[in-house]
Amino acid sequence: MHLLIKIMPDWLKEFLRVARDFIYLLLYTGKNKYCPVCGKYSRKFRTYGETGREGSVCVHCNSLERHRLIWLFLKRKTNLFDGKKKLFLHFAPERCFLPRLERLLGAENYLTADLYDKHVKFNMDITNIQFEEGSIDAVYCSHVLEHVQDDRKALSEIHRILKNDGWAIFMVPVNDMEETFEDPAVTDPAERLRLFGQEDHVRCYGKDFIFRLKDAGFRVSEVSAESLCPEEEILKMGLLKDEFIYYCTKS
Ligand SMILES: [Zn+2]
């Protein structure tokens, strides 16, 4: 199947994608669920293919639970939507956010970065960021640090480039254990999958993740869906109660 997709011409892939989206719209039309990212309703959220997690994906914009939580937080609790110019650095940008943030902030202020992805504006190593000290208003870095060997260096770099009144948002998969488990000697993908849950993960974060942020010099607020909205909104927007946003400021 993968080989078939690889050799398929782009026009056919695009046609199949449009056809699939059309079928989804027919199957999922309804008002039960609401996606705050795209602002559209559906009968239910789609199952997430990789994990088989039900009630996960918005059929309109492909947002996952964590994307909807982040968007809600950005809208309700940050200054991102106040219309004032700000430089926003987004690591490993998610497709459901890209066009919306570019429209909101303006192309010159919305800075996308990734180590490998050629579609971003800056190919850079998060542990060696190419921006001046105190030059960036806001940073968003979700599900990146668990792939980075020297995550403490990445955090100190983000702290360095933030303005004094700037803020950064981090999300990582946090496991139900007190202490983070890591072993830099483990480099074999199969072994990483076994130990860390994914072939390209270098650790399993525990509940002590917040201390790495504090060690980097940040003041940290841990935000959950329950602290952000009532139960009926959590259900309506398909949010997870065990995902956390780490909102960090310099002072
Ligand atoms: Zn959506």
mmCIF file of C-alpha atoms and ligand atoms in Angstrom:
data_model
loop_
_atom_site.group_PDB
_atom_site.id
_atom_site.type_symbol
_atom_site.label_atom_id
_atom_site.label_comp_id
_atom_site.label_asym_id
_atom_site.label_seq_id
_atom_site.Cartn_x
_atom_site.Cartn_y
_atom_site.Cartn_z
ATOM 1 C CA MET A 1 0.000 0.000 0.000
ATOM 2 C CA HIS A 2 2.812 2.378 0.962
ATOM 3 C CA LEU A 3 4.601 1.572 -2.324
ATOM 4 C CA LEU A 4 1.380 2.246 -4.237
ATOM 5 C CA ILE A 5 1.041 5.666 -2.593
ATOM 6 C CA LYS A 6 4.692 6.422 -3.323
ATOM 7 C CA ILE A 7 4.429 5.791 -7.067
ATOM 8 C CA MET A 8 1.018 7.477 -7.410
ATOM 9 C CA PRO A 9 1.085 10.764 -9.386
ATOM 10 C CA ASP A 10 0.367 13.910 -7.336
ATOM 11 C CA TRP A 11 -2.888 14.681 -9.181
ATOM 12 C CA LEU A 12 -4.280 11.254 -8.253
ATOM 13 C CA LYS A 13 -3.263 11.677 -4.597
ATOM 14 C CA GLU A 14 -4.973 15.056 -4.534
ATOM 15 C CA PHE A 15 -8.116 13.631 -6.181
ATOM 16 C CA LEU A 16 -8.283 10.792 -3.645
ATOM 17 C CA ARG A 17 -7.758 13.236 -0.786
ATOM 18 C CA VAL A 18 -10.618 15.463 -1.982
ATOM 19 C CA ALA A 19 -12.863 12.422 -2.519
ATOM 20 C CA ARG A 20 -12.047 11.137 0.969
ATOM 21 C CA ASP A 21 -12.762 14.525 2.541
ATOM 22 C CA PHE A 22 -16.082 14.674 0.680
ATOM 23 C CA ILE A 23 -17.098 11.243 1.984
ATOM 24 C CA TYR A 24 -16.046 12.274 5.498
ATOM 25 C CA LEU A 25 -18.229 15.359 5.266
ATOM 26 C CA LEU A 26 -21.236 13.223 4.273
ATOM 27 C CA LEU A 27 -20.580 10.719 7.076
ATOM 28 C CA TYR A 28 -19.736 13.226 9.768
ATOM 29 C CA THR A 29 -22.228 16.025 9.175
ATOM 30 C CA GLY A 30 -23.883 17.011 12.433
ATOM 31 C CA LYS A 31 -23.734 19.349 15.413
ATOM 32 C CA ASN A 32 -22.562 17.112 18.281
ATOM 33 C CA LYS A 33 -18.946 18.237 18.214
ATOM 34 C CA TYR A 34 -17.273 21.592 17.749
ATOM 35 C CA CYS A 35 -13.698 22.262 16.697
ATOM 36 C CA PRO A 36 -12.350 25.580 18.025
ATOM 37 C CA VAL A 37 -9.455 25.512 15.523
ATOM 38 C CA CYS A 38 -11.538 25.671 12.336
ATOM 39 C CA GLY A 39 -14.775 26.788 14.011
ATOM 40 C CA LYS A 40 -16.808 23.986 12.390
ATOM 41 C CA TYR A 41 -19.255 21.413 13.739
ATOM 42 C CA SER A 42 -19.428 17.683 13.032
ATOM 43 C CA ARG A 43 -21.378 14.616 14.159
ATOM 44 C CA LYS A 44 -18.245 13.207 15.797
ATOM 45 C CA PHE A 45 -14.471 13.363 15.651
ATOM 46 C CA ARG A 46 -12.744 10.722 13.536
ATOM 47 C CA THR A 47 -10.611 7.876 14.945
ATOM 48 C CA TYR A 48 -6.881 8.635 14.916
ATOM 49 C CA GLY A 49 -5.331 6.066 12.578
ATOM 50 C CA GLU A 50 -1.960 5.600 14.243
ATOM 51 C CA THR A 51 -3.325 4.742 17.672
ATOM 52 C CA GLY A 52 -6.925 3.775 16.974
ATOM 53 C CA ARG A 53 -7.992 6.452 19.461
ATOM 54 C CA GLU A 54 -11.681 7.212 18.915
ATOM 55 C CA GLY A 55 -13.139 10.720 18.890
ATOM 56 C CA SER A 56 -9.816 12.314 18.021
ATOM 57 C CA VAL A 57 -9.497 14.004 14.616
ATOM 58 C CA CYS A 58 -11.544 16.940 13.289
ATOM 59 C CA VAL A 59 -12.824 15.948 9.848
ATOM 60 C CA HIS A 60 -12.568 19.518 8.606
ATOM 61 C CA CYS A 61 -9.060 20.617 9.664
ATOM 62 C CA ASN A 62 -7.492 17.377 10.982
ATOM 63 C CA SER A 63 -6.838 18.893 14.425
ATOM 64 C CA LEU A 64 -6.177 16.438 17.263
ATOM 65 C CA GLU A 65 -7.270 16.838 20.894
ATOM 66 C CA ARG A 66 -4.091 18.663 21.868
ATOM 67 C CA HIS A 67 -4.393 21.111 18.965
ATOM 68 C CA ARG A 68 -7.912 22.057 20.022
ATOM 69 C CA LEU A 69 -6.741 22.514 23.611
ATOM 70 C CA ILE A 70 -3.824 24.725 22.543
ATOM 71 C CA TRP A 71 -5.969 26.838 20.236
ATOM 72 C CA LEU A 72 -8.523 27.368 22.963
ATOM 73 C CA PHE A 73 -5.756 28.371 25.379
ATOM 74 C CA LEU A 74 -4.146 30.740 22.874
ATOM 75 C CA LYS A 75 -7.496 32.424 22.289
ATOM 76 C CA ARG A 76 -8.659 32.640 25.886
ATOM 77 C CA LYS A 77 -5.478 33.100 27.902
ATOM 78 C CA THR A 78 -2.796 34.768 25.768
ATOM 79 C CA ASN A 79 -2.336 38.061 23.929
ATOM 80 C CA LEU A 80 -1.893 36.311 20.569
ATOM 81 C CA PHE A 81 -5.167 37.596 19.141
ATOM 82 C CA ASP A 82 -4.891 41.220 20.347
ATOM 83 C CA GLY A 83 -3.930 42.496 16.884
ATOM 84 C CA LYS A 84 -0.574 43.881 18.007
ATOM 85 C CA LYS A 85 2.513 42.948 16.010
ATOM 86 C CA LYS A 86 4.525 40.146 17.545
ATOM 87 C CA LEU A 87 7.218 37.746 16.418
ATOM 88 C CA PHE A 88 5.970 34.199 16.935
ATOM 89 C CA LEU A 89 8.370 31.272 16.562
ATOM 90 C CA HIS A 90 6.675 27.941 15.882
ATOM 91 C CA PHE A 91 8.730 24.733 15.993
ATOM 92 C CA ALA A 92 7.600 21.749 13.908
ATOM 93 C CA PRO A 93 4.425 23.575 12.806
ATOM 94 C CA GLU A 94 1.235 21.546 12.605
ATOM 95 C CA ARG A 95 -0.687 21.775 9.334
ATOM 96 C CA CYS A 96 -3.961 22.680 11.028
ATOM 97 C CA PHE A 97 -2.329 25.800 12.531
ATOM 98 C CA LEU A 98 -0.067 26.978 9.710
ATOM 99 C CA PRO A 99 -2.475 28.940 7.489
ATOM 100 C CA ARG A 100 -4.396 30.324 10.462
ATOM 101 C CA LEU A 101 -1.347 31.648 12.283
ATOM 102 C CA GLU A 102 0.143 33.062 9.095
ATOM 103 C CA ARG A 103 -3.102 34.949 8.431
ATOM 104 C CA LEU A 104 -3.389 36.120 12.033
ATOM 105 C CA LEU A 105 0.190 37.284 12.539
ATOM 106 C CA GLY A 106 1.313 38.177 9.023
ATOM 107 C CA ALA A 107 3.875 36.200 7.040
ATOM 108 C CA GLU A 108 6.816 38.357 8.207
ATOM 109 C CA ASN A 109 5.998 37.837 11.917
ATOM 110 C CA TYR A 110 5.121 34.155 11.822
ATOM 111 C CA LEU A 111 8.420 32.249 11.947
ATOM 112 C CA THR A 112 8.278 28.502 11.343
ATOM 113 C CA ALA A 113 11.243 26.287 12.191
ATOM 114 C CA ASP A 114 12.229 22.648 11.961
ATOM 115 C CA LEU A 115 15.449 20.685 11.773
ATOM 116 C CA TYR A 116 14.541 18.732 8.619
ATOM 117 C CA ASP A 117 11.229 19.902 7.101
ATOM 118 C CA LYS A 118 11.971 21.916 3.944
ATOM 119 C CA HIS A 119 8.571 23.655 4.016
ATOM 120 C CA VAL A 120 9.398 25.825 7.031
ATOM 121 C CA LYS A 121 11.063 29.251 6.942
ATOM 122 C CA PHE A 122 14.070 28.319 9.090
ATOM 123 C CA ASN A 123 15.852 24.985 9.101
ATOM 124 C CA MET A 124 17.494 25.143 12.488
ATOM 125 C CA ASP A 125 18.595 23.084 15.426
ATOM 126 C CA ILE A 126 16.474 23.899 18.467
ATOM 127 C CA THR A 127 19.606 23.585 20.614
ATOM 128 C CA ASN A 128 21.358 26.290 18.567
ATOM 129 C CA ILE A 129 18.729 28.876 17.635
ATOM 130 C CA GLN A 130 19.738 31.525 15.115
ATOM 131 C CA PHE A 131 17.906 34.477 16.689
ATOM 132 C CA GLU A 132 19.234 37.291 18.856
ATOM 133 C CA GLU A 133 18.835 37.331 22.601
ATOM 134 C CA GLY A 134 15.501 38.868 23.670
ATOM 135 C CA SER A 135 14.174 39.138 20.101
ATOM 136 C CA ILE A 136 11.068 36.903 20.044
ATOM 137 C CA ASP A 137 7.633 37.629 21.568
ATOM 138 C CA ALA A 138 6.260 34.095 21.730
ATOM 139 C CA VAL A 139 7.394 30.526 21.116
ATOM 140 C CA TYR A 140 5.258 27.456 20.547
ATOM 141 C CA CYS A 141 6.920 24.057 20.776
ATOM 142 C CA SER A 142 4.654 21.029 20.958
ATOM 143 C CA HIS A 143 5.721 17.383 20.867
ATOM 144 C CA VAL A 144 9.294 18.277 19.910
ATOM 145 C CA LEU A 145 11.415 18.016 23.069
ATOM 146 C CA GLU A 146 10.908 14.267 23.436
ATOM 147 C CA HIS A 147 12.864 13.943 20.150
ATOM 148 C CA VAL A 148 15.751 16.186 21.249
ATOM 149 C CA GLN A 149 18.766 14.648 22.958
ATOM 150 C CA ASP A 150 19.823 17.812 24.794
ATOM 151 C CA ASP A 151 16.395 19.184 25.712
ATOM 152 C CA ARG A 152 17.861 21.309 28.536
ATOM 153 C CA LYS A 153 19.974 23.179 25.963
ATOM 154 C CA ALA A 154 16.861 23.667 23.788
ATOM 155 C CA LEU A 155 15.002 25.161 26.752
ATOM 156 C CA SER A 156 17.855 27.508 27.623
ATOM 157 C CA GLU A 157 18.008 28.634 23.976
ATOM 158 C CA ILE A 158 14.284 29.421 23.954
ATOM 159 C CA HIS A 159 14.654 31.278 27.238
ATOM 160 C CA ARG A 160 17.544 33.280 25.720
ATOM 161 C CA ILE A 161 15.699 34.438 22.585
ATOM 162 C CA LEU A 162 12.463 35.388 24.365
ATOM 163 C CA LYS A 163 11.795 39.026 25.191
ATOM 164 C CA ASN A 164 11.482 39.779 28.897
ATOM 165 C CA ASP A 165 7.695 40.045 28.586
ATOM 166 C CA GLY A 166 7.478 37.137 26.135
ATOM 167 C CA TRP A 167 5.990 33.702 26.687
ATOM 168 C CA ALA A 168 6.518 30.161 25.489
ATOM 169 C CA ILE A 169 4.176 27.195 25.322
ATOM 170 C CA PHE A 170 5.437 23.645 25.561
ATOM 171 C CA MET A 171 3.653 20.338 25.246
ATOM 172 C CA VAL A 172 5.222 16.893 25.538
ATOM 173 C CA PRO A 173 3.730 13.460 26.161
ATOM 174 C CA VAL A 174 3.862 13.147 29.960
ATOM 175 C CA ASN A 175 3.614 9.611 31.284
ATOM 176 C CA ASP A 176 1.988 8.562 34.508
ATOM 177 C CA MET A 177 5.238 8.309 36.429
ATOM 178 C CA GLU A 178 7.053 10.648 38.776
ATOM 179 C CA GLU A 179 10.465 10.757 37.125
ATOM 180 C CA THR A 180 11.548 11.139 33.522
ATOM 181 C CA PHE A 181 13.224 8.076 32.077
ATOM 182 C CA GLU A 182 16.045 8.550 29.572
ATOM 183 C CA ASP A 183 19.192 6.834 28.428
ATOM 184 C CA PRO A 184 21.340 8.589 25.800
ATOM 185 C CA ALA A 185 23.106 5.296 25.079
ATOM 186 C CA VAL A 186 19.899 3.917 23.522
ATOM 187 C CA THR A 187 20.015 4.847 19.831
ATOM 188 C CA ASP A 188 18.560 1.774 18.129
ATOM 189 C CA PRO A 189 15.080 2.661 16.804
ATOM 190 C CA ALA A 190 13.551 -0.660 17.871
ATOM 191 C CA GLU A 191 14.959 -0.250 21.357
ATOM 192 C CA ARG A 192 13.692 3.335 21.539
ATOM 193 C CA LEU A 193 10.263 2.111 20.492
ATOM 194 C CA ARG A 194 10.337 -0.475 23.269
ATOM 195 C CA LEU A 195 11.643 1.849 25.966
ATOM 196 C CA PHE A 196 10.316 5.271 24.989
ATOM 197 C CA GLY A 197 7.184 4.401 22.995
ATOM 198 C CA GLN A 198 8.312 5.670 19.583
ATOM 199 C CA GLU A 199 11.281 4.958 17.314
ATOM 200 C CA ASP A 200 12.448 8.563 17.311
ATOM 201 C CA HIS A 201 11.795 9.412 20.963
ATOM 202 C CA VAL A 202 14.822 9.776 23.212
ATOM 203 C CA ARG A 203 13.016 9.706 26.567
ATOM 204 C CA CYS A 204 9.745 9.242 28.435
ATOM 205 C CA TYR A 205 8.855 12.358 30.375
ATOM 206 C CA GLY A 206 7.396 11.962 33.817
ATOM 207 C CA LYS A 207 5.581 14.444 36.036
ATOM 208 C CA ASP A 208 8.935 16.107 36.778
ATOM 209 C CA PHE A 209 8.950 17.688 33.291
ATOM 210 C CA ILE A 210 7.850 20.963 34.876
ATOM 211 C CA PHE A 211 11.149 21.121 36.805
ATOM 212 C CA ARG A 212 13.186 21.093 33.583
ATOM 213 C CA LEU A 213 11.272 24.188 32.541
ATOM 214 C CA LYS A 214 11.876 25.846 35.899
ATOM 215 C CA ASP A 215 15.559 24.870 35.791
ATOM 216 C CA ALA A 216 15.817 26.762 32.476
ATOM 217 C CA GLY A 217 14.653 29.904 34.293
ATOM 218 C CA PHE A 218 10.961 29.938 33.396
ATOM 219 C CA ARG A 219 7.968 30.659 35.591
ATOM 220 C CA VAL A 220 5.571 27.879 34.678
ATOM 221 C CA SER A 221 1.801 27.394 34.743
ATOM 222 C CA GLU A 222 0.490 23.892 34.107
ATOM 223 C CA VAL A 223 -2.836 24.112 32.291
ATOM 224 C CA SER A 224 -5.303 21.284 31.725
ATOM 225 C CA ALA A 225 -8.579 21.150 29.840
ATOM 226 C CA GLU A 226 -10.399 21.081 33.180
ATOM 227 C CA SER A 227 -8.746 24.314 34.293
ATOM 228 C CA LEU A 228 -9.641 25.959 31.000
ATOM 229 C CA CYS A 229 -13.262 25.041 30.368
ATOM 230 C CA PRO A 230 -16.330 23.312 31.852
ATOM 231 C CA GLU A 231 -17.121 19.623 31.367
ATOM 232 C CA GLU A 232 -19.659 20.246 28.602
ATOM 233 C CA GLU A 233 -17.060 22.092 26.517
ATOM 234 C CA ILE A 234 -14.481 19.348 27.123
ATOM 235 C CA LEU A 235 -16.947 16.841 25.674
ATOM 236 C CA LYS A 236 -18.133 19.077 22.864
ATOM 237 C CA MET A 237 -14.591 19.883 21.730
ATOM 238 C CA GLY A 238 -13.216 16.376 22.262
ATOM 239 C CA LEU A 239 -10.417 17.396 24.673
ATOM 240 C CA LEU A 240 -8.324 15.013 26.766
ATOM 241 C CA LYS A 241 -8.114 15.526 30.523
ATOM 242 C CA ASP A 242 -4.611 14.081 30.862
ATOM 243 C CA GLU A 243 -2.870 16.429 28.421
ATOM 244 C CA PHE A 244 -1.162 19.522 29.771
ATOM 245 C CA ILE A 245 -0.031 22.843 28.399
ATOM 246 C CA TYR A 246 3.058 24.352 30.024
ATOM 247 C CA TYR A 247 2.800 28.109 29.756
ATOM 248 C CA CYS A 248 6.135 29.749 30.530
ATOM 249 C CA THR A 249 7.181 33.342 31.120
ATOM 250 C CA LYS A 250 10.555 34.818 31.927
ATOM 251 C CA SER A 251 9.426 36.696 35.011
HETATM 252 ZN ZN ZN B 1 -11.331 21.600 12.893
#
